[in-house]
Amino acid sequence: MTTRYEQMSKIDNLLADKSSSLSGSLQSFFTSLQTLVSNAEDPAARQALIGKAEGLVNQFKTTDQYLRDQDKQVNIAIGSSVAQINNYAKQIANLNDQISRMTGVGAGASPNDLLDQRDQLVSELNKIVGVEVSVQDGGTYNLTMANGYTLVQGSTARQLAAVPSSADPTRTTVAYVDEAAGNIEIPEKLLNTGSLGGY
């Protein structure tokens, strides 16, 4: 949730800053409006109100652009997170395969380095999206995301995709890649762990 907190803090700072924010521009506009109401015949008060109105419009434009930029940054971050998840899943599946071969019938090796590498990758993966680990015969890991989607099953890694949201195509969301059905969006409420859950 640190990611969500950081995003909300940026927006809060933008909207709350009295000197260069929407809040300050609104306050200045309404102060000038009140001055004009008190001095309706004063041309300077009219010009001041027009100036403050233009400043308010510009501040709305600046705020809008900032929020759009933040939205783009979140979309990029989601895409990057999905790429990292897919990369870790492939590496873990590959390590599962190697570990299974080394510990299989007749092999008898103890692949401690590979086990450590895999555990480190699972730890890194958990920082992005929470996964549950179940140890299978032969020491392989199956990894399931909190929403029940199997990410790694033995030596097979399933993939995720960053796709435009069906609810708002300007926003990027996460989907399962299903060979038969195509990309299936994961409801955002189910992605509530790790840094991905904060976007």
PDB file of C-alpha atoms in Angstrom:
ATOM      1  CA  MET A   1       0.000   0.000   0.000  1.00  0.00           C
ATOM      2  CA  THR A   2       3.057   2.266   0.060  1.00  0.00           C
ATOM      3  CA  THR A   3       2.563   2.877  -3.657  1.00  0.00           C
ATOM      4  CA  ARG A   4      -1.019   4.033  -3.163  1.00  0.00           C
ATOM      5  CA  TYR A   5       0.046   6.268  -0.252  1.00  0.00           C
ATOM      6  CA  GLU A   6       2.768   7.879  -2.388  1.00  0.00           C
ATOM      7  CA  GLN A   7       0.303   8.594  -5.207  1.00  0.00           C
ATOM      8  CA  MET A   8      -2.306  10.006  -2.837  1.00  0.00           C
ATOM      9  CA  SER A   9       0.322  12.158  -1.099  1.00  0.00           C
ATOM     10  CA  LYS A  10       1.374  13.703  -4.419  1.00  0.00           C
ATOM     11  CA  ILE A  11      -2.224  14.562  -5.270  1.00  0.00           C
ATOM     12  CA  ASP A  12      -2.913  15.847  -1.759  1.00  0.00           C
ATOM     13  CA  ASN A  13       0.169  18.084  -1.913  1.00  0.00           C
ATOM     14  CA  LEU A  14      -0.922  19.431  -5.289  1.00  0.00           C
ATOM     15  CA  LEU A  15      -4.419  20.274  -4.103  1.00  0.00           C
ATOM     16  CA  ALA A  16      -3.522  21.522  -0.616  1.00  0.00           C
ATOM     17  CA  ASP A  17      -0.569  23.838  -1.300  1.00  0.00           C
ATOM     18  CA  LYS A  18      -1.892  27.365  -0.697  1.00  0.00           C
ATOM     19  CA  SER A  19       0.682  29.206  -2.817  1.00  0.00           C
ATOM     20  CA  SER A  20       0.603  27.263  -6.077  1.00  0.00           C
ATOM     21  CA  SER A  21      -2.430  25.031  -5.981  1.00  0.00           C
ATOM     22  CA  LEU A  22      -5.993  24.855  -7.091  1.00  0.00           C
ATOM     23  CA  SER A  23      -7.001  25.624  -3.522  1.00  0.00           C
ATOM     24  CA  GLY A  24      -4.993  28.871  -3.533  1.00  0.00           C
ATOM     25  CA  SER A  25      -6.340  29.895  -6.957  1.00  0.00           C
ATOM     26  CA  LEU A  26      -9.919  29.259  -5.841  1.00  0.00           C
ATOM     27  CA  GLN A  27      -9.366  31.303  -2.686  1.00  0.00           C
ATOM     28  CA  SER A  28      -7.902  34.205  -4.698  1.00  0.00           C
ATOM     29  CA  PHE A  29     -10.764  34.068  -7.188  1.00  0.00           C
ATOM     30  CA  PHE A  30     -13.448  34.187  -4.486  1.00  0.00           C
ATOM     31  CA  THR A  31     -11.631  36.979  -2.647  1.00  0.00           C
ATOM     32  CA  SER A  32     -11.588  39.031  -5.877  1.00  0.00           C
ATOM     33  CA  LEU A  33     -15.242  38.188  -6.458  1.00  0.00           C
ATOM     34  CA  GLN A  34     -16.125  39.413  -2.974  1.00  0.00           C
ATOM     35  CA  THR A  35     -14.136  42.609  -3.605  1.00  0.00           C
ATOM     36  CA  LEU A  36     -16.052  43.189  -6.847  1.00  0.00           C
ATOM     37  CA  VAL A  37     -19.393  42.599  -5.117  1.00  0.00           C
ATOM     38  CA  SER A  38     -18.457  45.258  -2.559  1.00  0.00           C
ATOM     39  CA  ASN A  39     -17.172  47.670  -5.265  1.00  0.00           C
ATOM     40  CA  ALA A  40     -19.264  46.861  -8.337  1.00  0.00           C
ATOM     41  CA  GLU A  41     -18.389  50.134 -10.099  1.00  0.00           C
ATOM     42  CA  ASP A  42     -14.625  49.845  -9.617  1.00  0.00           C
ATOM     43  CA  PRO A  43     -12.945  48.931 -12.958  1.00  0.00           C
ATOM     44  CA  ALA A  44      -9.787  47.800 -11.143  1.00  0.00           C
ATOM     45  CA  ALA A  45     -11.845  45.278  -9.158  1.00  0.00           C
ATOM     46  CA  ARG A  46     -13.334  43.983 -12.425  1.00  0.00           C
ATOM     47  CA  GLN A  47      -9.903  43.603 -14.017  1.00  0.00           C
ATOM     48  CA  ALA A  48      -8.605  41.897 -10.886  1.00  0.00           C
ATOM     49  CA  LEU A  49     -11.491  39.408 -11.036  1.00  0.00           C
ATOM     50  CA  ILE A  50     -10.818  38.700 -14.722  1.00  0.00           C
ATOM     51  CA  GLY A  51      -7.140  38.143 -13.927  1.00  0.00           C
ATOM     52  CA  LYS A  52      -7.987  35.803 -11.052  1.00  0.00           C
ATOM     53  CA  ALA A  53     -10.488  33.924 -13.255  1.00  0.00           C
ATOM     54  CA  GLU A  54      -7.802  33.433 -15.921  1.00  0.00           C
ATOM     55  CA  GLY A  55      -5.399  32.275 -13.220  1.00  0.00           C
ATOM     56  CA  LEU A  56      -8.011  29.816 -11.950  1.00  0.00           C
ATOM     57  CA  VAL A  57      -8.584  28.433 -15.452  1.00  0.00           C
ATOM     58  CA  ASN A  58      -4.826  28.023 -15.909  1.00  0.00           C
ATOM     59  CA  GLN A  59      -4.572  26.274 -12.546  1.00  0.00           C
ATOM     60  CA  PHE A  60      -7.373  23.888 -13.567  1.00  0.00           C
ATOM     61  CA  LYS A  61      -5.438  23.117 -16.758  1.00  0.00           C
ATOM     62  CA  THR A  62      -2.210  22.586 -14.813  1.00  0.00           C
ATOM     63  CA  THR A  63      -3.951  20.329 -12.301  1.00  0.00           C
ATOM     64  CA  ASP A  64      -5.637  18.368 -15.087  1.00  0.00           C
ATOM     65  CA  GLN A  65      -2.303  17.840 -16.849  1.00  0.00           C
ATOM     66  CA  TYR A  66      -0.636  16.788 -13.602  1.00  0.00           C
ATOM     67  CA  LEU A  67      -3.365  14.220 -12.907  1.00  0.00           C
ATOM     68  CA  ARG A  68      -3.141  12.904 -16.473  1.00  0.00           C
ATOM     69  CA  ASP A  69       0.630  12.583 -16.086  1.00  0.00           C
ATOM     70  CA  GLN A  70       0.148  10.701 -12.810  1.00  0.00           C
ATOM     71  CA  ASP A  71      -2.315   8.383 -14.547  1.00  0.00           C
ATOM     72  CA  LYS A  72       0.255   7.690 -17.294  1.00  0.00           C
ATOM     73  CA  GLN A  73       2.915   6.985 -14.662  1.00  0.00           C
ATOM     74  CA  VAL A  74       0.606   4.496 -12.941  1.00  0.00           C
ATOM     75  CA  ASN A  75      -0.129   2.793 -16.286  1.00  0.00           C
ATOM     76  CA  ILE A  76       3.608   2.515 -16.994  1.00  0.00           C
ATOM     77  CA  ALA A  77       4.263   1.175 -13.483  1.00  0.00           C
ATOM     78  CA  ILE A  78       1.547  -1.472 -13.877  1.00  0.00           C
ATOM     79  CA  GLY A  79       3.063  -2.580 -17.189  1.00  0.00           C
ATOM     80  CA  SER A  80       6.507  -2.739 -15.607  1.00  0.00           C
ATOM     81  CA  SER A  81       5.185  -4.722 -12.625  1.00  0.00           C
ATOM     82  CA  VAL A  82       3.461  -7.223 -14.914  1.00  0.00           C
ATOM     83  CA  ALA A  83       6.691  -7.681 -16.905  1.00  0.00           C
ATOM     84  CA  GLN A  84       8.602  -8.297 -13.646  1.00  0.00           C
ATOM     85  CA  ILE A  85       5.981 -10.788 -12.450  1.00  0.00           C
ATOM     86  CA  ASN A  86       6.184 -12.703 -15.742  1.00  0.00           C
ATOM     87  CA  ASN A  87       9.986 -12.691 -15.613  1.00  0.00           C
ATOM     88  CA  TYR A  88      10.076 -13.983 -12.029  1.00  0.00           C
ATOM     89  CA  ALA A  89       7.456 -16.638 -12.811  1.00  0.00           C
ATOM     90  CA  LYS A  90       9.517 -17.925 -15.766  1.00  0.00           C
ATOM     91  CA  GLN A  91      12.688 -18.022 -13.681  1.00  0.00           C
ATOM     92  CA  ILE A  92      10.943 -19.850 -10.827  1.00  0.00           C
ATOM     93  CA  ALA A  93       9.430 -22.396 -13.247  1.00  0.00           C
ATOM     94  CA  ASN A  94      12.876 -22.939 -14.785  1.00  0.00           C
ATOM     95  CA  LEU A  95      14.415 -23.434 -11.335  1.00  0.00           C
ATOM     96  CA  ASN A  96      11.591 -25.847 -10.448  1.00  0.00           C
ATOM     97  CA  ASP A  97      12.524 -27.897 -13.500  1.00  0.00           C
ATOM     98  CA  GLN A  98      16.235 -27.915 -12.614  1.00  0.00           C
ATOM     99  CA  ILE A  99      15.547 -28.764  -8.959  1.00  0.00           C
ATOM    100  CA  SER A 100      13.193 -31.577  -9.955  1.00  0.00           C
ATOM    101  CA  ARG A 101      15.823 -33.092 -12.262  1.00  0.00           C
ATOM    102  CA  MET A 102      18.571 -32.859  -9.636  1.00  0.00           C
ATOM    103  CA  THR A 103      16.485 -34.379  -6.848  1.00  0.00           C
ATOM    104  CA  GLY A 104      14.625 -36.926  -8.970  1.00  0.00           C
ATOM    105  CA  VAL A 105      14.915 -40.689  -8.770  1.00  0.00           C
ATOM    106  CA  GLY A 106      18.549 -41.716  -8.968  1.00  0.00           C
ATOM    107  CA  ALA A 107      19.878 -38.157  -9.028  1.00  0.00           C
ATOM    108  CA  GLY A 108      20.167 -37.605  -5.280  1.00  0.00           C
ATOM    109  CA  ALA A 109      21.798 -34.167  -5.533  1.00  0.00           C
ATOM    110  CA  SER A 110      21.001 -31.365  -3.115  1.00  0.00           C
ATOM    111  CA  PRO A 111      20.690 -28.192  -5.191  1.00  0.00           C
ATOM    112  CA  ASN A 112      21.023 -25.712  -2.308  1.00  0.00           C
ATOM    113  CA  ASP A 113      22.072 -22.804  -4.540  1.00  0.00           C
ATOM    114  CA  LEU A 114      19.059 -23.344  -6.788  1.00  0.00           C
ATOM    115  CA  LEU A 115      16.734 -23.586  -3.786  1.00  0.00           C
ATOM    116  CA  ASP A 116      18.132 -20.310  -2.431  1.00  0.00           C
ATOM    117  CA  GLN A 117      17.758 -18.611  -5.826  1.00  0.00           C
ATOM    118  CA  ARG A 118      14.161 -19.764  -6.089  1.00  0.00           C
ATOM    119  CA  ASP A 119      13.327 -18.603  -2.562  1.00  0.00           C
ATOM    120  CA  GLN A 120      14.857 -15.200  -3.340  1.00  0.00           C
ATOM    121  CA  LEU A 121      12.774 -14.917  -6.517  1.00  0.00           C
ATOM    122  CA  VAL A 122       9.610 -15.852  -4.598  1.00  0.00           C
ATOM    123  CA  SER A 123      10.458 -13.161  -2.045  1.00  0.00           C
ATOM    124  CA  GLU A 124      10.912 -10.572  -4.819  1.00  0.00           C
ATOM    125  CA  LEU A 125       7.676 -11.699  -6.461  1.00  0.00           C
ATOM    126  CA  ASN A 126       5.832 -11.307  -3.157  1.00  0.00           C
ATOM    127  CA  LYS A 127       6.923  -7.661  -3.014  1.00  0.00           C
ATOM    128  CA  ILE A 128       5.034  -7.047  -6.261  1.00  0.00           C
ATOM    129  CA  VAL A 129       2.029  -9.336  -5.900  1.00  0.00           C
ATOM    130  CA  GLY A 130       1.245 -11.658  -3.023  1.00  0.00           C
ATOM    131  CA  VAL A 131       1.614 -15.346  -3.814  1.00  0.00           C
ATOM    132  CA  GLU A 132       0.933 -18.498  -1.857  1.00  0.00           C
ATOM    133  CA  VAL A 133       3.505 -21.261  -2.139  1.00  0.00           C
ATOM    134  CA  SER A 134       2.643 -24.943  -2.067  1.00  0.00           C
ATOM    135  CA  VAL A 135       5.511 -27.424  -2.174  1.00  0.00           C
ATOM    136  CA  GLN A 136       4.950 -30.386  -4.483  1.00  0.00           C
ATOM    137  CA  ASP A 137       6.599 -33.779  -4.796  1.00  0.00           C
ATOM    138  CA  GLY A 138      10.175 -33.397  -5.962  1.00  0.00           C
ATOM    139  CA  GLY A 139      10.483 -30.071  -4.148  1.00  0.00           C
ATOM    140  CA  THR A 140       8.882 -27.972  -6.876  1.00  0.00           C
ATOM    141  CA  TYR A 141       6.800 -24.930  -5.991  1.00  0.00           C
ATOM    142  CA  ASN A 142       3.350 -24.088  -7.212  1.00  0.00           C
ATOM    143  CA  LEU A 143       2.620 -20.376  -6.846  1.00  0.00           C
ATOM    144  CA  THR A 144      -0.911 -19.067  -6.622  1.00  0.00           C
ATOM    145  CA  MET A 145      -1.863 -15.416  -6.460  1.00  0.00           C
ATOM    146  CA  ALA A 146      -4.204 -14.373  -3.655  1.00  0.00           C
ATOM    147  CA  ASN A 147      -7.097 -14.306  -6.130  1.00  0.00           C
ATOM    148  CA  GLY A 148      -6.637 -18.014  -6.889  1.00  0.00           C
ATOM    149  CA  TYR A 149      -4.854 -17.638 -10.236  1.00  0.00           C
ATOM    150  CA  THR A 150      -2.038 -20.150 -10.645  1.00  0.00           C
ATOM    151  CA  LEU A 151       1.090 -18.295 -11.665  1.00  0.00           C
ATOM    152  CA  VAL A 152       3.588 -21.179 -11.552  1.00  0.00           C
ATOM    153  CA  GLN A 153       2.765 -24.864 -11.657  1.00  0.00           C
ATOM    154  CA  GLY A 154       5.883 -26.983 -11.579  1.00  0.00           C
ATOM    155  CA  SER A 155       7.935 -26.106 -14.643  1.00  0.00           C
ATOM    156  CA  THR A 156       5.109 -24.122 -16.271  1.00  0.00           C
ATOM    157  CA  ALA A 157       4.820 -20.366 -15.833  1.00  0.00           C
ATOM    158  CA  ARG A 158       1.513 -18.700 -16.632  1.00  0.00           C
ATOM    159  CA  GLN A 159       1.600 -15.151 -17.916  1.00  0.00           C
ATOM    160  CA  LEU A 160      -0.151 -11.922 -17.019  1.00  0.00           C
ATOM    161  CA  ALA A 161      -0.705  -8.973 -19.349  1.00  0.00           C
ATOM    162  CA  ALA A 162      -1.095  -5.235 -18.848  1.00  0.00           C
ATOM    163  CA  VAL A 163      -4.201  -4.313 -20.866  1.00  0.00           C
ATOM    164  CA  PRO A 164      -6.556  -1.331 -21.225  1.00  0.00           C
ATOM    165  CA  SER A 165      -9.353  -1.562 -18.668  1.00  0.00           C
ATOM    166  CA  SER A 166     -12.775  -2.452 -20.070  1.00  0.00           C
ATOM    167  CA  ALA A 167     -14.283   0.088 -17.644  1.00  0.00           C
ATOM    168  CA  ASP A 168     -11.919   2.927 -18.667  1.00  0.00           C
ATOM    169  CA  PRO A 169      -9.631   2.270 -21.652  1.00  0.00           C
ATOM    170  CA  THR A 170      -7.293   5.102 -20.579  1.00  0.00           C
ATOM    171  CA  ARG A 171      -6.342   3.047 -17.509  1.00  0.00           C
ATOM    172  CA  THR A 172      -4.170  -0.037 -17.564  1.00  0.00           C
ATOM    173  CA  THR A 173      -5.245  -3.109 -15.647  1.00  0.00           C
ATOM    174  CA  VAL A 174      -3.913  -6.634 -15.180  1.00  0.00           C
ATOM    175  CA  ALA A 175      -5.268  -9.660 -17.033  1.00  0.00           C
ATOM    176  CA  TYR A 176      -4.636 -13.396 -17.126  1.00  0.00           C
ATOM    177  CA  VAL A 177      -3.357 -14.645 -20.442  1.00  0.00           C
ATOM    178  CA  ASP A 178      -5.583 -17.601 -21.296  1.00  0.00           C
ATOM    179  CA  GLU A 179      -4.748 -19.477 -24.497  1.00  0.00           C
ATOM    180  CA  ALA A 180      -8.390 -20.341 -25.165  1.00  0.00           C
ATOM    181  CA  ALA A 181     -10.218 -17.246 -23.905  1.00  0.00           C
ATOM    182  CA  GLY A 182      -7.579 -14.565 -24.503  1.00  0.00           C
ATOM    183  CA  ASN A 183      -6.902 -11.905 -21.884  1.00  0.00           C
ATOM    184  CA  ILE A 184      -9.209 -12.081 -18.870  1.00  0.00           C
ATOM    185  CA  GLU A 185      -9.165  -8.981 -16.668  1.00  0.00           C
ATOM    186  CA  ILE A 186      -8.487  -9.509 -12.987  1.00  0.00           C
ATOM    187  CA  PRO A 187     -10.838  -7.359 -10.882  1.00  0.00           C
ATOM    188  CA  GLU A 188      -8.780  -4.651  -9.161  1.00  0.00           C
ATOM    189  CA  LYS A 189     -10.207  -5.558  -5.757  1.00  0.00           C
ATOM    190  CA  LEU A 190      -8.485  -8.952  -6.073  1.00  0.00           C
ATOM    191  CA  LEU A 191      -5.088  -7.318  -6.642  1.00  0.00           C
ATOM    192  CA  ASN A 192      -4.697  -5.923  -3.164  1.00  0.00           C
ATOM    193  CA  THR A 193      -1.259  -7.120  -2.080  1.00  0.00           C
ATOM    194  CA  GLY A 194       2.276  -6.083  -2.948  1.00  0.00           C
ATOM    195  CA  SER A 195       3.233  -2.945  -4.822  1.00  0.00           C
ATOM    196  CA  LEU A 196       0.845  -3.867  -7.660  1.00  0.00           C
ATOM    197  CA  GLY A 197      -2.053  -3.668  -5.206  1.00  0.00           C
ATOM    198  CA  GLY A 198      -1.182  -0.038  -4.525  1.00  0.00           C
ATOM    199  CA  TYR A 199      -1.816   1.223  -8.066  1.00  0.00           C
TER     200      TYR A 199
END
